[in-house]
PDB file of C-alpha atoms in Angstrom:
ATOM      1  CA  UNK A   1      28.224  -8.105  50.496  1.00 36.00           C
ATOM      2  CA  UNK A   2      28.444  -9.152  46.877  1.00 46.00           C
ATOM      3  CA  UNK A   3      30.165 -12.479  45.706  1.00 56.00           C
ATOM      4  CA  UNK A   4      33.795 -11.927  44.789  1.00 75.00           C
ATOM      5  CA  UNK A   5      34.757 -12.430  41.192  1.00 88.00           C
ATOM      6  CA  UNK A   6      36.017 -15.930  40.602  1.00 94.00           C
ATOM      7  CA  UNK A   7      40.343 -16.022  40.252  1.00 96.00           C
ATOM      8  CA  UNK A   8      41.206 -16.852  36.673  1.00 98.00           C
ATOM      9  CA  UNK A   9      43.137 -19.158  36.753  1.00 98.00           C
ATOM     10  CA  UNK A  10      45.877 -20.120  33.677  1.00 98.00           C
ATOM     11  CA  UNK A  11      46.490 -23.918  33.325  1.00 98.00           C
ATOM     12  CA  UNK A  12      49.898 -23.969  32.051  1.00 97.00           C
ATOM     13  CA  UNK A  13      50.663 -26.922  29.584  1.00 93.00           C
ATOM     14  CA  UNK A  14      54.051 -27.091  31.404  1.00 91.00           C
ATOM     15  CA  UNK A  15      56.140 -27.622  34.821  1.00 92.00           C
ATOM     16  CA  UNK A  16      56.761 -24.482  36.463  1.00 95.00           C
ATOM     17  CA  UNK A  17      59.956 -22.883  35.092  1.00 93.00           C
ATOM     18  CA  UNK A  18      61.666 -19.643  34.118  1.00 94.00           C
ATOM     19  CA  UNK A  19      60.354 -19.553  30.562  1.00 92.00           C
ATOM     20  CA  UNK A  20      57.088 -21.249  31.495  1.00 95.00           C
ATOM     21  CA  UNK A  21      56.608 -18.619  34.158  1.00 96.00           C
ATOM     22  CA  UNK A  22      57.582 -15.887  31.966  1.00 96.00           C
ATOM     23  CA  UNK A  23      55.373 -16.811  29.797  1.00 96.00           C
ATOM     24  CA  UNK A  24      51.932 -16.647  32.254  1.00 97.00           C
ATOM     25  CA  UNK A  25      53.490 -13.525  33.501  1.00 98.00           C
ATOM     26  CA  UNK A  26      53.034 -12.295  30.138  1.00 98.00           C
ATOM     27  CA  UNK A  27      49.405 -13.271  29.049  1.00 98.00           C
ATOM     28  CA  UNK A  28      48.301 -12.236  33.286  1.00 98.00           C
ATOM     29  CA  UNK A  29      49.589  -8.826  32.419  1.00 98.00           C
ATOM     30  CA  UNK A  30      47.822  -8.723  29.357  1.00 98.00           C
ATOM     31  CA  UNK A  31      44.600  -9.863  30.780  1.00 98.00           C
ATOM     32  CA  UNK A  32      44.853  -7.344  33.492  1.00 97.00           C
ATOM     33  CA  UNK A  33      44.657  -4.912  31.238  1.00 97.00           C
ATOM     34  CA  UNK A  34      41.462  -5.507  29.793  1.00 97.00           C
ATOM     35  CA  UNK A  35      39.950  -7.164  32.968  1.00 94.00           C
ATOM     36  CA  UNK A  36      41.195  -4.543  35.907  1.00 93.00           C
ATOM     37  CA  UNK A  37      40.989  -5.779  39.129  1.00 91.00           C
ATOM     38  CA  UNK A  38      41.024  -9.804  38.425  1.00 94.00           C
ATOM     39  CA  UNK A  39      42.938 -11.928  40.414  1.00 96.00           C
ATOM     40  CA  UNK A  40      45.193 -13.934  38.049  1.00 98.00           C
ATOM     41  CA  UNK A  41      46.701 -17.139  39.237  1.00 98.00           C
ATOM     42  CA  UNK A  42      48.904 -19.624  36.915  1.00 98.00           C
ATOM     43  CA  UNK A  43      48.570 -23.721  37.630  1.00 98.00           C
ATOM     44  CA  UNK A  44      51.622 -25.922  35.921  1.00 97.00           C
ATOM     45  CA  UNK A  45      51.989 -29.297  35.632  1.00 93.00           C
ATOM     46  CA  UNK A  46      52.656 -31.436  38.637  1.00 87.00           C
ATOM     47  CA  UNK A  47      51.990 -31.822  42.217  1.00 87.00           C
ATOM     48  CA  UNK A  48      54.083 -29.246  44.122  1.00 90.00           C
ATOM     49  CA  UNK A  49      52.344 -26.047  45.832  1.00 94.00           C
ATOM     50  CA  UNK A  50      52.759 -23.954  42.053  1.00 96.00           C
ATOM     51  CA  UNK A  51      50.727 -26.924  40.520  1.00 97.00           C
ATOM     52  CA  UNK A  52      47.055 -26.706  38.933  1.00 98.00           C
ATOM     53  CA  UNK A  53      45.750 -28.974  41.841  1.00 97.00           C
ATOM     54  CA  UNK A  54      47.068 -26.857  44.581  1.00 97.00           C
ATOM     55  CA  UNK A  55      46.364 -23.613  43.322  1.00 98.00           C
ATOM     56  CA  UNK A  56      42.622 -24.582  42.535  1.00 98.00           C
ATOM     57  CA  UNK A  57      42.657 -25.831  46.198  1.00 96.00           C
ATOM     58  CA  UNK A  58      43.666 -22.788  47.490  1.00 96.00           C
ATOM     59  CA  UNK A  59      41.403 -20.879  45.651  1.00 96.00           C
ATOM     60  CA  UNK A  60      38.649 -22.507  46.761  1.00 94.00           C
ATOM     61  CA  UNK A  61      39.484 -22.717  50.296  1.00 93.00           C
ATOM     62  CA  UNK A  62      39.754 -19.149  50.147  1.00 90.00           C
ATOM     63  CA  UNK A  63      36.705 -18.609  49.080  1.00 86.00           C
ATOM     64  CA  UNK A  64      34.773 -20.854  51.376  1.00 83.00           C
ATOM     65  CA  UNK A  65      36.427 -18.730  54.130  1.00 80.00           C
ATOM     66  CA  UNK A  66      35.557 -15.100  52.561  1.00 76.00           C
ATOM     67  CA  UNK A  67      32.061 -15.965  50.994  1.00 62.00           C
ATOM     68  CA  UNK A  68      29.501 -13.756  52.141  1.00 50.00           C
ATOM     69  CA  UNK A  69      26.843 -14.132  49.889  1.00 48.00           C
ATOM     70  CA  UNK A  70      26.878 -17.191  47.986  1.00 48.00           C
ATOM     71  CA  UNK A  71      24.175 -15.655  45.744  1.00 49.00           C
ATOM     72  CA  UNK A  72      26.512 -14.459  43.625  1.00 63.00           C
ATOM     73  CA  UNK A  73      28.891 -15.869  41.004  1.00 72.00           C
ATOM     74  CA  UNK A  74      28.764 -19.522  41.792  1.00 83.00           C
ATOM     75  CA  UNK A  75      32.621 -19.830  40.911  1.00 92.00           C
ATOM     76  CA  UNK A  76      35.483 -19.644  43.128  1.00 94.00           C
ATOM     77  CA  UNK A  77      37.644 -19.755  40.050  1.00 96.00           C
ATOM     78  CA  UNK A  78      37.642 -20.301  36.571  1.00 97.00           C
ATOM     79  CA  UNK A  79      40.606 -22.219  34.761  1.00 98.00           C
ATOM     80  CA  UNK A  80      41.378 -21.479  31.591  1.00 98.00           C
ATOM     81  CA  UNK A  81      44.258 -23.736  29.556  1.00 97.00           C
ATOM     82  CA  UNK A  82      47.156 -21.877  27.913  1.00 97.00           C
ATOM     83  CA  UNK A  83      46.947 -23.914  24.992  1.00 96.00           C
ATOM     84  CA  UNK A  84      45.558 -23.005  21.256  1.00 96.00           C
ATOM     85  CA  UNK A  85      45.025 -26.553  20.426  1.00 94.00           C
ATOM     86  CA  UNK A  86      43.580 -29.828  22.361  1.00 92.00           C
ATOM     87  CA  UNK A  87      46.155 -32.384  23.659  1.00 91.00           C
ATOM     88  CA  UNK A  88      44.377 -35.769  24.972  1.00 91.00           C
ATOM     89  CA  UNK A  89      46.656 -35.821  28.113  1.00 91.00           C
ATOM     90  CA  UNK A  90      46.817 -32.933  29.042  1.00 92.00           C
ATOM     91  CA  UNK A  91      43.253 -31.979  28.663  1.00 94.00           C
ATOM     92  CA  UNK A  92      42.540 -34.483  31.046  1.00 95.00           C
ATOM     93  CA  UNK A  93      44.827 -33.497  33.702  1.00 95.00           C
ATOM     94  CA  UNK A  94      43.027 -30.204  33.560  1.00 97.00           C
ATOM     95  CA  UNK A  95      40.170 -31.750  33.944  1.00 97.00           C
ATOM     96  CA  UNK A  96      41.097 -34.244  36.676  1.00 96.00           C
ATOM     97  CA  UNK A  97      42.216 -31.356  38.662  1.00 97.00           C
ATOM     98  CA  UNK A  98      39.313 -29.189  38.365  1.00 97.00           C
ATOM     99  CA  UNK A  99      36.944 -31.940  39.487  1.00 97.00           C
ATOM    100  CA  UNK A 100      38.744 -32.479  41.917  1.00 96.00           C
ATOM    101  CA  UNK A 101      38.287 -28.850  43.161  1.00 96.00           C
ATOM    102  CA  UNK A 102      34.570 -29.445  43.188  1.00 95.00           C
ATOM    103  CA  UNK A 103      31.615 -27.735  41.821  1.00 94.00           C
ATOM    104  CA  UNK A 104      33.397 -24.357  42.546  1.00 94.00           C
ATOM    105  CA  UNK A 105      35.642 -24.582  40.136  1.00 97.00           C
ATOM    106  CA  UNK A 106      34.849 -24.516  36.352  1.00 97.00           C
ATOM    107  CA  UNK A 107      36.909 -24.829  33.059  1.00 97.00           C
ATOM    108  CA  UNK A 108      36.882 -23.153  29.664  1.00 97.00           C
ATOM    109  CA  UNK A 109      37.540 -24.410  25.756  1.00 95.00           C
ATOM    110  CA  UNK A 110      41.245 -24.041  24.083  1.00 95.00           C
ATOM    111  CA  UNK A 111      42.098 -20.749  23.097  1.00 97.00           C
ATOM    112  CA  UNK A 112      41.687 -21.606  19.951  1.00 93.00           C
ATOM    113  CA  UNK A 113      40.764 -21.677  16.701  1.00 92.00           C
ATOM    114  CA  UNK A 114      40.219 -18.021  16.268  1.00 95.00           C
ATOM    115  CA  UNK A 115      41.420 -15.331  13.923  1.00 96.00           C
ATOM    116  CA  UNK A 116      43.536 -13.564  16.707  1.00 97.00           C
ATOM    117  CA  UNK A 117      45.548 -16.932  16.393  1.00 97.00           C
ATOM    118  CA  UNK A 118      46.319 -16.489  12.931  1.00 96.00           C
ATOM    119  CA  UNK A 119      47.380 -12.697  13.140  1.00 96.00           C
ATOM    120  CA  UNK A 120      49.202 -14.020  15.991  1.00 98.00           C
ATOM    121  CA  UNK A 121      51.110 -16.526  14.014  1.00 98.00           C
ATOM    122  CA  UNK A 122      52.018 -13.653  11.155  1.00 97.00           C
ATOM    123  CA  UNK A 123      53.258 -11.429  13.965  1.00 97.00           C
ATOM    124  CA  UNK A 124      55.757 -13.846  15.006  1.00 97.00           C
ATOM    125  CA  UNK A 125      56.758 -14.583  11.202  1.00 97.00           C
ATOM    126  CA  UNK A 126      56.897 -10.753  10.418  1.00 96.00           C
ATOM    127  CA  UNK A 127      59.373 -11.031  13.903  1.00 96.00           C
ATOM    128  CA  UNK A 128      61.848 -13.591  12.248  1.00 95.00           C
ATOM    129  CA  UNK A 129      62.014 -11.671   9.231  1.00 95.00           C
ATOM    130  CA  UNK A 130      60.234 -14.261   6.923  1.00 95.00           C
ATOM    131  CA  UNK A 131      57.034 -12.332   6.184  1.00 93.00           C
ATOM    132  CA  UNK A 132      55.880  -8.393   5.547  1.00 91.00           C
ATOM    133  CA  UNK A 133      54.323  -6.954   8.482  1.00 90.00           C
ATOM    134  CA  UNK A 134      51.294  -6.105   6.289  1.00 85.00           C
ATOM    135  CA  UNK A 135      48.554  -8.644   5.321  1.00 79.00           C
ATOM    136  CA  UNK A 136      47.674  -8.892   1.504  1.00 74.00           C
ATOM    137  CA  UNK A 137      44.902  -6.636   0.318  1.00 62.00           C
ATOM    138  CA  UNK A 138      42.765  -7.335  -2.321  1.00 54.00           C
ATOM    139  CA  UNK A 139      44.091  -8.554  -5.097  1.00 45.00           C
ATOM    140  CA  UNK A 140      47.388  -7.968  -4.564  1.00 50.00           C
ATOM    141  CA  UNK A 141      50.221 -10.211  -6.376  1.00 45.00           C
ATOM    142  CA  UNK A 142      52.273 -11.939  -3.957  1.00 52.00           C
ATOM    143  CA  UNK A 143      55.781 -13.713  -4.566  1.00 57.00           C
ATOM    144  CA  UNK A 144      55.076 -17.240  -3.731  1.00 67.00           C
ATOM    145  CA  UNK A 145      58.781 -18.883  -3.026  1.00 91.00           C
ATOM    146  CA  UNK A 146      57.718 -19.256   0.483  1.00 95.00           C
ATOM    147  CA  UNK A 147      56.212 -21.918   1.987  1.00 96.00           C
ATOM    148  CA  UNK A 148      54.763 -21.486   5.696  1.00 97.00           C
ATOM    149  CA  UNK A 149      54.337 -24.509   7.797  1.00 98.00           C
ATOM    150  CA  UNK A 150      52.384 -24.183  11.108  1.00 97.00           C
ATOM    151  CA  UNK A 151      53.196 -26.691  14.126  1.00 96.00           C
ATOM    152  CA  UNK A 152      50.723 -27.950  16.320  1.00 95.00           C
ATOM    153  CA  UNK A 153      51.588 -31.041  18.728  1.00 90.00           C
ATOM    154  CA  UNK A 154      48.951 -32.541  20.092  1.00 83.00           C
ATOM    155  CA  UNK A 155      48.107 -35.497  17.183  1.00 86.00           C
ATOM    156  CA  UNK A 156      44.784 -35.501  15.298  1.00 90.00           C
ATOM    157  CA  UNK A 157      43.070 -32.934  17.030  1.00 89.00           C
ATOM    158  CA  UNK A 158      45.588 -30.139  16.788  1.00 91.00           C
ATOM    159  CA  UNK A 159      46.362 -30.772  13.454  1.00 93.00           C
ATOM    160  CA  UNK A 160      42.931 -30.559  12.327  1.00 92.00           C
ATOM    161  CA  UNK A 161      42.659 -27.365  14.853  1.00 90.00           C
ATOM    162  CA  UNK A 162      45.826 -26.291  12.678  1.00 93.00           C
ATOM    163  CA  UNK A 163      44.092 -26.695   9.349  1.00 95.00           C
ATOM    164  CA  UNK A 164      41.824 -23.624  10.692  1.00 94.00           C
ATOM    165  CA  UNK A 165      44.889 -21.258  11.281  1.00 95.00           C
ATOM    166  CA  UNK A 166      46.036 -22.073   8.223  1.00 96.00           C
ATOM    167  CA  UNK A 167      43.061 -21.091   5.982  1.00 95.00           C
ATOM    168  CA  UNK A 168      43.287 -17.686   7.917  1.00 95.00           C
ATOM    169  CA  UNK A 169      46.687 -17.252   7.408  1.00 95.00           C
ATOM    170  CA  UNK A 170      46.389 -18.248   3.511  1.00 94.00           C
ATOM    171  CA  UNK A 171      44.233 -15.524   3.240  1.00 92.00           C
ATOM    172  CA  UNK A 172      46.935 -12.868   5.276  1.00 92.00           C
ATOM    173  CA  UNK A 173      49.985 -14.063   3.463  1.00 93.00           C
ATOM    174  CA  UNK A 174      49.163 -15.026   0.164  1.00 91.00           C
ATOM    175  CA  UNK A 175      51.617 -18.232   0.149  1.00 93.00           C
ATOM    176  CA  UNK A 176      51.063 -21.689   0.701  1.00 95.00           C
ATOM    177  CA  UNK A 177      50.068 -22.834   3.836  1.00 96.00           C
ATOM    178  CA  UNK A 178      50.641 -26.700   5.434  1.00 97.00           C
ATOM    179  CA  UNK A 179      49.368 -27.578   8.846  1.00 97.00           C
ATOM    180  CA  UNK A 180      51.456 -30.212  10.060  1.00 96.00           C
ATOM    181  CA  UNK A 181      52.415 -32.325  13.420  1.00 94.00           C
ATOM    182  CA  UNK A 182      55.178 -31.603  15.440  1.00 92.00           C
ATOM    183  CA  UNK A 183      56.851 -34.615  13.842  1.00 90.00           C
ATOM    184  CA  UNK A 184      59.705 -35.625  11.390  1.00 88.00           C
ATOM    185  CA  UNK A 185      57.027 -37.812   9.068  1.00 93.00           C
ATOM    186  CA  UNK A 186      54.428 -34.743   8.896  1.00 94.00           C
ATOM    187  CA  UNK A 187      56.747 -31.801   8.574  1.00 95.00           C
ATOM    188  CA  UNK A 188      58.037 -33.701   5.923  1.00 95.00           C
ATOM    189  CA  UNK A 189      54.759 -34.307   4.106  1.00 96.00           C
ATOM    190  CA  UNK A 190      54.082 -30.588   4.558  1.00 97.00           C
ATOM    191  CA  UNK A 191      57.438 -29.589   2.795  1.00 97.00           C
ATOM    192  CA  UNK A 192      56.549 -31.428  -0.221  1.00 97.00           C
ATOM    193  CA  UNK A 193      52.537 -30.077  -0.348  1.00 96.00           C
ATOM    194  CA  UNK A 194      54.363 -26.481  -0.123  1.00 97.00           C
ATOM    195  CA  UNK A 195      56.973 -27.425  -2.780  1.00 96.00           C
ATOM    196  CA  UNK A 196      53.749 -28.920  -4.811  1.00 96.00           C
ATOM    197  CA  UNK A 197      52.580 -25.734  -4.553  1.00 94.00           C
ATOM    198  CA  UNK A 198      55.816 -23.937  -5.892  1.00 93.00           C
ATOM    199  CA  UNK A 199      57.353 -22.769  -2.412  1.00 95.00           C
ATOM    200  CA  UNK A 200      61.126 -22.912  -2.618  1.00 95.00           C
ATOM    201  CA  UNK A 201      62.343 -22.180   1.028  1.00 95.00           C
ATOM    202  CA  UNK A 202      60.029 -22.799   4.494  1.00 97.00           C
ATOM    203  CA  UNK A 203      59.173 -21.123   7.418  1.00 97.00           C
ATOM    204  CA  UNK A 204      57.860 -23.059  10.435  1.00 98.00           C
ATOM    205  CA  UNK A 205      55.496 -21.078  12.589  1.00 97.00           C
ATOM    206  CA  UNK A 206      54.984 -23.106  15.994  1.00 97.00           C
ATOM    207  CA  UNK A 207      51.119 -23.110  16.798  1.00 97.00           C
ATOM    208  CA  UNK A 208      52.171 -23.549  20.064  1.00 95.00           C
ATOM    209  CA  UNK A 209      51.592 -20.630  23.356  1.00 96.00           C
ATOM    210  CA  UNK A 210      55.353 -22.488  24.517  1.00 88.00           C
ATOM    211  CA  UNK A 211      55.421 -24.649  27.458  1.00 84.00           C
ATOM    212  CA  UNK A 212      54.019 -27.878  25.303  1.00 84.00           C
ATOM    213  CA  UNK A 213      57.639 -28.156  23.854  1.00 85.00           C
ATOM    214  CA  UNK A 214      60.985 -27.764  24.164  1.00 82.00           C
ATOM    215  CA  UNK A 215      63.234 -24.944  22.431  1.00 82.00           C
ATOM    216  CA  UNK A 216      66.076 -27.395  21.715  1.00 87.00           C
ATOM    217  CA  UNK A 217      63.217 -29.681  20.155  1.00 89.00           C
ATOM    218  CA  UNK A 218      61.453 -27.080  18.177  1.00 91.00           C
ATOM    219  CA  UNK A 219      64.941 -25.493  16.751  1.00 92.00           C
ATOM    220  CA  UNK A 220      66.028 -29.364  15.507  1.00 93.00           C
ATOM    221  CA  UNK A 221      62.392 -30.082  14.325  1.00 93.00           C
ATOM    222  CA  UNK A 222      62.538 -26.825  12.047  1.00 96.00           C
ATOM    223  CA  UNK A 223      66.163 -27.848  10.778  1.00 95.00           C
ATOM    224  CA  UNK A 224      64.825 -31.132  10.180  1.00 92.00           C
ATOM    225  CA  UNK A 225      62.442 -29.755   7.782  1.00 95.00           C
ATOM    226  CA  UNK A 226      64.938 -26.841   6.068  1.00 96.00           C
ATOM    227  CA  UNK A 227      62.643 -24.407   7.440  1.00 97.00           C
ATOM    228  CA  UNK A 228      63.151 -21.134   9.507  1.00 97.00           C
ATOM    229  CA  UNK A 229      61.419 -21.196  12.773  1.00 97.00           C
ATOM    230  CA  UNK A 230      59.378 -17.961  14.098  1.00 96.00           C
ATOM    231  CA  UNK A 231      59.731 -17.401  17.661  1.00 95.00           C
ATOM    232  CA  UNK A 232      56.730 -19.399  19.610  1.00 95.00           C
ATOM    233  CA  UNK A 233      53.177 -17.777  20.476  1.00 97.00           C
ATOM    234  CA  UNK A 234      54.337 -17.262  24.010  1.00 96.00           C
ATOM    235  CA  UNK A 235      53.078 -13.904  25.763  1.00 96.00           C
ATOM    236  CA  UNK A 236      51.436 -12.413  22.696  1.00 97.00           C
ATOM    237  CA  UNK A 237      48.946  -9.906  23.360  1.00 98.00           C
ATOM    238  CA  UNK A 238      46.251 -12.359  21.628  1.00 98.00           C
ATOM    239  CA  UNK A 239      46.467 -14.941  23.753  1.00 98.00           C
ATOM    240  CA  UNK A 240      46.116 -12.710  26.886  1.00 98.00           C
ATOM    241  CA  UNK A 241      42.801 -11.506  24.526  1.00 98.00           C
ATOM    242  CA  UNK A 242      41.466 -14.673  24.361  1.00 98.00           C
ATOM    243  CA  UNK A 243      42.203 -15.540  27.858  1.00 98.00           C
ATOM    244  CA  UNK A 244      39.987 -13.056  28.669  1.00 98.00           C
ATOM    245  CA  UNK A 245      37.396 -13.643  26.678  1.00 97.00           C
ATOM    246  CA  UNK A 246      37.132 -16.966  27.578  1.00 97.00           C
ATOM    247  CA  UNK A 247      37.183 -16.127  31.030  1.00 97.00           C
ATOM    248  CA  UNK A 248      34.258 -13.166  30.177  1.00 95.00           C
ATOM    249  CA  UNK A 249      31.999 -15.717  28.441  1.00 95.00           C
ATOM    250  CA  UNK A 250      32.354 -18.387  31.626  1.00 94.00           C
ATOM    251  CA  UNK A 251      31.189 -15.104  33.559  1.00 92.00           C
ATOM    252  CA  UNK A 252      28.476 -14.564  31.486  1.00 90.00           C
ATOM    253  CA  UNK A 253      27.300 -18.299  30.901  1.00 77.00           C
TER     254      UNK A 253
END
């Protein structure tokens, strides 16, 4: 009997609740779709029996009852984190929990950067109203009153994961473009580059899947800065893409 395919597992940046849930419902639904048949398990934050630990040590124990031919797949499961960007802590509760889990158990990059992300991102803008649905072609003359600021939390490393997105989504829009932090001092310096660079009114687009932060925080963040605020990257059909291909290439590697 062949080796069962290992459970993907989503590591949600997040403590199991209604919008955090909804969220991995989401993406699982969307990786189900292009991976039939998977078995698709989210892990949140904390120690109760929804939590990353306990789910990775139920997969496994599963597995070591089921396993008939260990020449297979050597994974029981692979986790992949619901996050575009890396976040020192959290990263390495991810990774405390899948070593924990033992050999069985391996672990994939951050969604991001990737292109996906930054159609993502003008999908969500188009959403709110603040940007065409349609990408820029060729040399086409764009107003330039708006400014676009795109969120990451996570310090140093997310912002400079940020700076990516916002090349890509320079060259969709047209307008300027300011990667910032999730933070009153950097949203502020991003206002003024965009104003430097003409922009008159702001849009905020959270580089964020949606657990890492708080509505209430986000909303007041974006007021902070003047700025409209795009709805979050939550379920989005490219992050249940990447999901998958992250979980494909751990497959294949």
């Amino acid at each position: 009997m062949p080796s069962a395919a290992p459970v993907l597992v989503l590591a949600v940046p997040g403590a199991e609740t209604a919008a955090s849930a909804q969220i991995a419902a989401g993406v699982a639904s969307v990786a189900s779709a292009l991976c039939p048949g998977a078995d698709i398990r989210a892990g949140y934050d904390g120690d109760g029996p929804a939590g990353l630990r306990s789910v990775l040590t139920s997969v496994t124990a599963e597995r070591a009852r089921t396993e008939a031919d260990p020449a297979g797949c050597p994974y029981a499961a692979v986790t992949v984190p619901l996050a575009v960007t890396p976040e020192p802590g959290r990263d390495a509760a991810v990774a405390r929990a899948v070593a924990e889990a033992g050999p069985a158990v391996t672990r994939t990059a951050h969604l991001g950067p990737h292109p996906l992300l930054a159609a993502a991102l003008h999908d969500r803008l188009a959403e709110a109203g603040l940007v065409p649905a349609r990408r820029i072609a060729g040399l086409s003359l764009v107003r330039t009153e708006l400014g676009v600021l795109i969120g990451a939390a996570g310090g140093g490393l997310a912002l400079a994961a940020a700076e990516t997105a916002a090349v890509l989504l320079t060259a969709r829009l047209g307008v300027p473009v300011a990667p910032v932090s999730l933070d009153r001092d950097s949203l502020g310096h991003g206002v003024t580059r965009l104003r430097e660079a003409g922009a008159s009114r702001f849009a905020l687009a959270p580089y964020l899947v949606g657990p890492e932060i708080g509505a209430a925080d986000l909303a007041a963040m974006a007021a902070a800065a003047g700025a409209a605020c795009a709805p979050l990257l939550g379920s989005h059909h490219a992050i249940g893409r990447l999901v998958t291909m992250r979980y494909g290439a751990a497959l294949a590697g």
